[in-house]
Amino acid sequence: MDYTLGYLRESLSNHLEDQYGKSIYKKMLVNHYENEEEFVRDLDELEITFLNKVLKKEIRYAMEEQDEKRTKELNEVYELLF
């Protein structure tokens, strides 16, 4: 798993109470995605909608914490959702 997906998995671990959070997290554990493009292509519409909301919050938090690396990595996935 690449660094970007590692940051995403860590962020998703905070959202496992939601069925879509669980679904996405499980996909990441079961499938061994080579990169974020491959991962995003495997998401359905509802998972994309959920991830869009989560990433907005997680990116905002990373920016507030001045964690430039996390902000950059999460933003890479966020941009692929569109």
Short mmCIF file of C-alpha atoms in Angstrom, two decimals:
data_model
loop_
_atom_site.label_atom_id
_atom_site.label_comp_id
_atom_site.label_asym_id
_atom_site.label_seq_id
_atom_site.Cartn_x
_atom_site.Cartn_y
_atom_site.Cartn_z
CA MET A 1 0.00 0.00 0.00
CA ASP A 2 1.37 3.40 -0.88
CA TYR A 3 1.70 6.30 1.56
CA THR A 4 -1.39 8.08 0.29
CA LEU A 5 -3.61 5.08 0.97
CA GLY A 6 -1.95 4.64 4.35
CA TYR A 7 -2.95 8.16 5.36
CA LEU A 8 -6.44 7.55 4.05
CA ARG A 9 -6.81 4.28 5.95
CA GLU A 10 -5.69 5.99 9.15
CA SER A 11 -8.23 8.76 8.60
CA LEU A 12 -11.00 6.25 7.88
CA SER A 13 -10.29 4.44 11.12
CA ASN A 14 -11.95 7.44 12.81
CA HIS A 15 -15.17 6.84 10.85
CA LEU A 16 -15.88 3.13 11.29
CA GLU A 17 -19.21 3.75 13.02
CA ASP A 18 -20.70 4.48 9.59
CA GLN A 19 -21.55 1.59 7.26
CA TYR A 20 -19.76 3.25 4.35
CA GLY A 21 -16.71 3.93 6.47
CA LYS A 22 -16.61 0.24 7.38
CA SER A 23 -17.14 -0.80 3.77
CA ILE A 24 -14.33 1.38 2.45
CA TYR A 25 -11.98 0.41 5.26
CA LYS A 26 -12.65 -3.28 4.63
CA LYS A 27 -11.94 -2.84 0.91
CA MET A 28 -8.61 -1.31 1.79
CA LEU A 29 -7.71 -4.24 4.05
CA VAL A 30 -8.88 -7.00 1.70
CA ASN A 31 -7.71 -5.56 -1.61
CA HIS A 32 -4.12 -4.66 -2.10
CA TYR A 33 -4.41 -1.52 -4.19
CA GLU A 34 -1.21 -0.46 -5.88
CA ASN A 35 -2.19 3.22 -5.90
CA GLU A 36 -4.99 5.63 -5.12
CA GLU A 37 -6.32 5.63 -8.69
CA GLU A 38 -6.96 1.90 -8.52
CA PHE A 39 -8.63 2.34 -5.14
CA VAL A 40 -10.95 5.15 -6.28
CA ARG A 41 -12.04 3.15 -9.35
CA ASP A 42 -13.26 0.41 -6.99
CA LEU A 43 -15.64 2.69 -5.06
CA ASP A 44 -19.36 2.92 -5.72
CA GLU A 45 -21.31 6.20 -5.76
CA LEU A 46 -22.39 6.06 -2.12
CA GLU A 47 -18.84 5.31 -0.96
CA ILE A 48 -17.55 8.22 -3.04
CA THR A 49 -20.12 10.56 -1.51
CA PHE A 50 -19.19 9.41 2.00
CA LEU A 51 -15.46 9.67 1.32
CA ASN A 52 -15.91 13.14 -0.14
CA LYS A 53 -17.44 14.36 3.13
CA VAL A 54 -14.84 12.61 5.29
CA LEU A 55 -11.90 13.91 3.28
CA LYS A 56 -13.13 17.49 3.47
CA LYS A 57 -13.09 17.24 7.26
CA GLU A 58 -9.81 15.35 7.45
CA ILE A 59 -8.03 17.75 5.08
CA ARG A 60 -9.31 20.75 7.03
CA TYR A 61 -8.05 19.18 10.26
CA ALA A 62 -4.64 18.43 8.73
CA MET A 63 -4.38 22.04 7.54
CA GLU A 64 -5.30 23.36 10.99
CA GLU A 65 -2.58 21.15 12.48
CA GLN A 66 -0.18 22.42 9.81
CA ASP A 67 0.48 18.84 8.72
CA GLU A 68 1.45 19.57 5.13
CA LYS A 69 2.32 15.96 4.27
CA ARG A 70 -1.06 14.61 5.45
CA THR A 71 -2.88 17.47 3.72
CA LYS A 72 -1.10 16.72 0.45
CA GLU A 73 -1.65 12.96 0.60
CA LEU A 74 -5.35 13.19 1.48
CA ASN A 75 -5.88 15.87 -1.14
CA GLU A 76 -4.54 13.50 -3.81
CA VAL A 77 -7.38 11.07 -3.11
CA TYR A 78 -9.94 13.87 -2.79
CA GLU A 79 -9.07 15.19 -6.26
CA LEU A 80 -9.55 11.74 -7.80
CA LEU A 81 -13.12 11.50 -6.53
CA PHE A 82 -14.28 13.92 -9.21
#
